PDB file of C-alpha atoms in Angstrom:
ATOM      1  CA  GLU S   1      -1.789  -7.138  13.920  1.00 74.00           C
ATOM      2  CA  LYS S   2      -2.650 -11.332  14.386  1.00 86.00           C
ATOM      3  CA  ASN S   3      -1.912 -11.767  17.881  1.00 89.00           C
ATOM      4  CA  GLN S   4      -3.289 -14.672  20.220  1.00 93.00           C
ATOM      5  CA  VAL S   5      -4.336 -12.943  23.837  1.00 95.00           C
ATOM      6  CA  ILE S   6      -5.300 -15.645  25.551  1.00 95.00           C
ATOM      7  CA  GLY S   7      -6.008 -15.793  29.553  1.00 94.00           C
ATOM      8  CA  ASN S   8      -4.426 -12.414  30.529  1.00 92.00           C
ATOM      9  CA  THR S   9      -5.730 -11.289  34.841  1.00 91.00           C
ATOM     10  CA  HIS S  10      -5.394  -7.944  33.882  1.00 89.00           C
ATOM     11  CA  ALA S  11      -6.253  -6.721  30.908  1.00 91.00           C
ATOM     12  CA  GLY S  12      -5.310  -8.499  27.481  1.00 92.00           C
ATOM     13  CA  ILE S  13      -3.868  -6.053  25.885  1.00 90.00           C
ATOM     14  CA  GLY S  14      -3.643  -2.006  28.005  1.00 88.00           C
ATOM     15  CA  LEU S  15      -2.898   1.262  26.380  1.00 84.00           C
ATOM     16  CA  LYS S  16      -2.052   3.740  28.537  1.00 81.00           C
ATOM     17  CA  GLY S  17      -1.157   7.690  28.553  1.00 75.00           C
ATOM     18  CA  ASN S  18      -0.250  10.017  25.266  1.00 75.00           C
ATOM     19  CA  SER S  19       0.522   6.652  23.100  1.00 75.00           C
ATOM     20  CA  ASN S  20      -1.174   6.186  19.426  1.00 79.00           C
ATOM     21  CA  ALA S  21      -1.290   2.045  18.330  1.00 84.00           C
ATOM     22  CA  LEU S  22      -2.812   0.483  15.833  1.00 87.00           C
ATOM     23  CA  PHE S  23      -5.108  -3.118  17.165  1.00 88.00           C
ATOM     24  CA  ASP S  24      -6.070  -5.564  13.567  1.00 93.00           C
ATOM     25  CA  GLY S  25      -6.838  -8.405  13.651  1.00 95.00           C
ATOM     26  CA  ASN S  26      -6.002 -10.287  17.029  1.00 94.00           C
ATOM     27  CA  TYR S  27      -7.140 -12.644  19.322  1.00 96.00           C
ATOM     28  CA  VAL S  28      -7.788 -11.855  23.087  1.00 96.00           C
ATOM     29  CA  SER S  29      -9.935 -14.030  25.196  1.00 96.00           C
ATOM     30  CA  ASP S  30     -10.482 -15.537  28.309  1.00 96.00           C
ATOM     31  CA  GLY S  31      -8.879 -13.395  30.949  1.00 94.00           C
ATOM     32  CA  THR S  32     -10.183 -12.658  34.329  1.00 94.00           C
ATOM     33  CA  GLY S  33      -9.408  -8.863  33.877  1.00 92.00           C
ATOM     34  CA  TYR S  34     -10.648  -7.200  30.785  1.00 93.00           C
ATOM     35  CA  GLY S  35     -10.532  -7.564  27.362  1.00 93.00           C
ATOM     36  CA  VAL S  36      -9.101  -4.381  25.679  1.00 91.00           C
ATOM     37  CA  TRP S  37      -8.184  -1.104  28.459  1.00 88.00           C
ATOM     38  CA  VAL S  38      -7.481   2.170  26.473  1.00 84.00           C
ATOM     39  CA  GLN S  39      -6.863   4.980  29.774  1.00 78.00           C
ATOM     40  CA  GLU S  40      -5.398   8.336  29.784  1.00 69.00           C
ATOM     41  CA  ARG S  41      -5.573  10.346  26.528  1.00 66.00           C
ATOM     42  CA  ALA S  42      -4.061   7.146  24.832  1.00 73.00           C
ATOM     43  CA  VAL S  43      -5.382   7.439  20.726  1.00 71.00           C
ATOM     44  CA  SER S  44      -5.465   4.390  19.521  1.00 79.00           C
ATOM     45  CA  THR S  45      -7.618   1.936  16.762  1.00 86.00           C
ATOM     46  CA  LEU S  46      -8.911  -0.910  17.235  1.00 88.00           C
ATOM     47  CA  GLN S  47     -10.187  -2.724  13.836  1.00 93.00           C
ATOM     48  CA  ASN S  48     -10.998  -6.971  13.076  1.00 96.00           C
ATOM     49  CA  ASN S  49     -10.434  -8.108  16.594  1.00 95.00           C
ATOM     50  CA  VAL S  50     -12.015 -10.389  18.021  1.00 97.00           C
ATOM     51  CA  ILE S  51     -12.841  -9.942  21.782  1.00 96.00           C
ATOM     52  CA  GLU S  52     -14.857 -12.567  23.721  1.00 95.00           C
ATOM     53  CA  ARG S  53     -15.165 -14.983  27.153  1.00 95.00           C
ATOM     54  CA  ASN S  54     -13.257 -12.207  29.267  1.00 94.00           C
ATOM     55  CA  MET S  55     -14.311 -11.640  33.297  1.00 93.00           C
ATOM     56  CA  ARG S  56     -14.717  -8.167  33.086  1.00 91.00           C
ATOM     57  CA  ALA S  57     -15.571  -5.804  29.987  1.00 91.00           C
ATOM     58  CA  GLY S  58     -14.710  -6.731  26.675  1.00 92.00           C
ATOM     59  CA  VAL S  59     -13.722  -2.842  26.217  1.00 90.00           C
ATOM     60  CA  VAL S  60     -12.910   0.036  28.203  1.00 86.00           C
ATOM     61  CA  VAL S  61     -11.923   2.355  26.479  1.00 80.00           C
ATOM     62  CA  THR S  62     -11.431   7.071  25.913  1.00 69.00           C
ATOM     63  CA  ASP S  63     -10.315   8.868  22.793  1.00 65.00           C
ATOM     64  CA  ASN S  64     -11.094   6.580  19.905  1.00 76.00           C
ATOM     65  CA  ALA S  65     -12.658   4.551  16.576  1.00 78.00           C
ATOM     66  CA  TYR S  66     -13.248   0.960  17.475  1.00 85.00           C
ATOM     67  CA  GLU S  67     -14.587  -0.892  14.118  1.00 91.00           C
ATOM     68  CA  LYS S  68     -15.554  -4.328  12.623  1.00 94.00           C
ATOM     69  CA  ASN S  69     -14.391  -5.815  16.123  1.00 94.00           C
ATOM     70  CA  GLN S  70     -16.678  -9.134  17.434  1.00 96.00           C
ATOM     71  CA  VAL S  71     -17.269  -8.622  21.016  1.00 96.00           C
ATOM     72  CA  ILE S  72     -18.647 -11.895  22.257  1.00 96.00           C
ATOM     73  CA  GLY S  73     -20.098 -13.431  25.556  1.00 96.00           C
ATOM     74  CA  ASN S  74     -18.065 -10.576  28.184  1.00 94.00           C
ATOM     75  CA  THR S  75     -18.964 -10.248  31.672  1.00 90.00           C
ATOM     76  CA  HIS S  76     -19.959  -6.631  32.551  1.00 86.00           C
ATOM     77  CA  ALA S  77     -19.986  -4.757  29.582  1.00 91.00           C
ATOM     78  CA  GLY S  78     -18.751  -6.095  25.898  1.00 93.00           C
ATOM     79  CA  ILE S  79     -17.628  -1.760  25.837  1.00 90.00           C
ATOM     80  CA  GLY S  80     -17.461   0.495  27.867  1.00 87.00           C
ATOM     81  CA  LEU S  81     -17.131   3.685  27.282  1.00 84.00           C
ATOM     82  CA  LYS S  82     -16.073   6.436  30.228  1.00 78.00           C
ATOM     83  CA  GLY S  83     -14.710   9.715  31.398  1.00 73.00           C
ATOM     84  CA  ASN S  84     -13.971  12.911  29.530  1.00 69.00           C
ATOM     85  CA  SER S  85     -13.915  10.356  26.160  1.00 69.00           C
ATOM     86  CA  ASN S  86     -15.455  10.997  22.748  1.00 76.00           C
ATOM     87  CA  ALA S  87     -15.081   7.896  20.366  1.00 81.00           C
ATOM     88  CA  LEU S  88     -16.610   6.312  16.913  1.00 85.00           C
ATOM     89  CA  PHE S  89     -18.228   2.824  17.190  1.00 88.00           C
ATOM     90  CA  ASP S  90     -18.879   1.725  13.515  1.00 93.00           C
ATOM     91  CA  GLY S  91     -19.962  -1.904  12.137  1.00 95.00           C
ATOM     92  CA  ASN S  92     -18.663  -4.099  15.636  1.00 95.00           C
ATOM     93  CA  TYR S  93     -20.604  -7.232  16.473  1.00 97.00           C
ATOM     94  CA  VAL S  94     -21.956  -7.321  20.307  1.00 97.00           C
ATOM     95  CA  SER S  95     -23.183  -9.663  21.839  1.00 97.00           C
ATOM     96  CA  ASP S  96     -23.959 -12.528  24.108  1.00 96.00           C
ATOM     97  CA  GLY S  97     -22.211 -10.640  27.459  1.00 94.00           C
ATOM     98  CA  THR S  98     -24.276 -10.815  30.409  1.00 94.00           C
ATOM     99  CA  GLY S  99     -23.897  -7.430  31.095  1.00 93.00           C
ATOM    100  CA  TYR S 100     -24.820  -4.689  28.888  1.00 94.00           C
ATOM    101  CA  GLY S 101     -23.173  -4.269  25.205  1.00 95.00           C
ATOM    102  CA  VAL S 102     -22.460  -0.600  25.367  1.00 92.00           C
ATOM    103  CA  TRP S 103     -22.451   1.450  28.085  1.00 90.00           C
ATOM    104  CA  VAL S 104     -21.782   5.324  28.305  1.00 87.00           C
ATOM    105  CA  GLN S 105     -20.805   6.446  31.063  1.00 83.00           C
ATOM    106  CA  GLU S 106     -19.354   9.446  32.679  1.00 77.00           C
ATOM    107  CA  ARG S 107     -19.913  12.451  30.711  1.00 73.00           C
ATOM    108  CA  ALA S 108     -18.466  10.584  27.646  1.00 75.00           C
ATOM    109  CA  VAL S 109     -19.527  11.189  23.707  1.00 75.00           C
ATOM    110  CA  SER S 110     -19.462   8.698  21.461  1.00 80.00           C
ATOM    111  CA  THR S 111     -21.187   7.917  17.799  1.00 86.00           C
ATOM    112  CA  LEU S 112     -22.215   4.549  17.352  1.00 89.00           C
ATOM    113  CA  GLN S 113     -23.276   2.948  13.903  1.00 94.00           C
ATOM    114  CA  ASN S 114     -24.054   0.502  11.718  1.00 97.00           C
ATOM    115  CA  ASN S 115     -23.490  -2.037  15.210  1.00 96.00           C
ATOM    116  CA  VAL S 116     -25.476  -5.248  15.400  1.00 97.00           C
ATOM    117  CA  ILE S 117     -25.907  -5.131  18.960  1.00 97.00           C
ATOM    118  CA  GLU S 118     -27.983  -8.229  20.339  1.00 96.00           C
ATOM    119  CA  ARG S 119     -28.366 -11.183  22.658  1.00 96.00           C
ATOM    120  CA  ASN S 120     -26.900  -9.611  25.945  1.00 95.00           C
ATOM    121  CA  MET S 121     -28.132 -10.426  29.307  1.00 95.00           C
ATOM    122  CA  ARG S 122     -28.905  -6.544  30.478  1.00 93.00           C
ATOM    123  CA  ALA S 123     -29.677  -3.597  28.195  1.00 94.00           C
ATOM    124  CA  GLY S 124     -28.367  -3.685  24.857  1.00 95.00           C
ATOM    125  CA  VAL S 125     -27.128   0.141  24.869  1.00 93.00           C
ATOM    126  CA  VAL S 126     -27.233   2.431  28.115  1.00 92.00           C
ATOM    127  CA  VAL S 127     -26.315   5.629  28.548  1.00 88.00           C
ATOM    128  CA  THR S 128     -26.040   7.315  32.464  1.00 85.00           C
ATOM    129  CA  ASP S 129     -24.335   9.837  34.089  1.00 75.00           C
ATOM    130  CA  ASN S 130     -24.398  12.898  32.221  1.00 67.00           C
ATOM    131  CA  ALA S 131     -22.995  11.188  29.523  1.00 58.00           C
TER     132      ALA S 131
END
């Protein structure tokens, strides 16, 4: 909780495998990779975080809950949901990215509710690849 993760090369925060974690109140910015990368059956809750100005997606996820985060000014996608996953996005603010605001792909299923998605260079929400 309440960490500052700045200028990383792969992911500011990474979670992999059969893990369970809470990320609350963190600041993740200015990385050359992903802001937050969660994969391979890892379960996490991201809430009340600021994730901005990362060169890849701000957040790439699988089965998780993402609530009340600010995802601002990231390249590629603000939030990317991939694979056979199921995620809840509730009350997030996704803006000013150079890619999509939210990109749902590869058979992913998600619930988006109560989010503000604005001023992204590409579409606000995109669903592709049998998602």
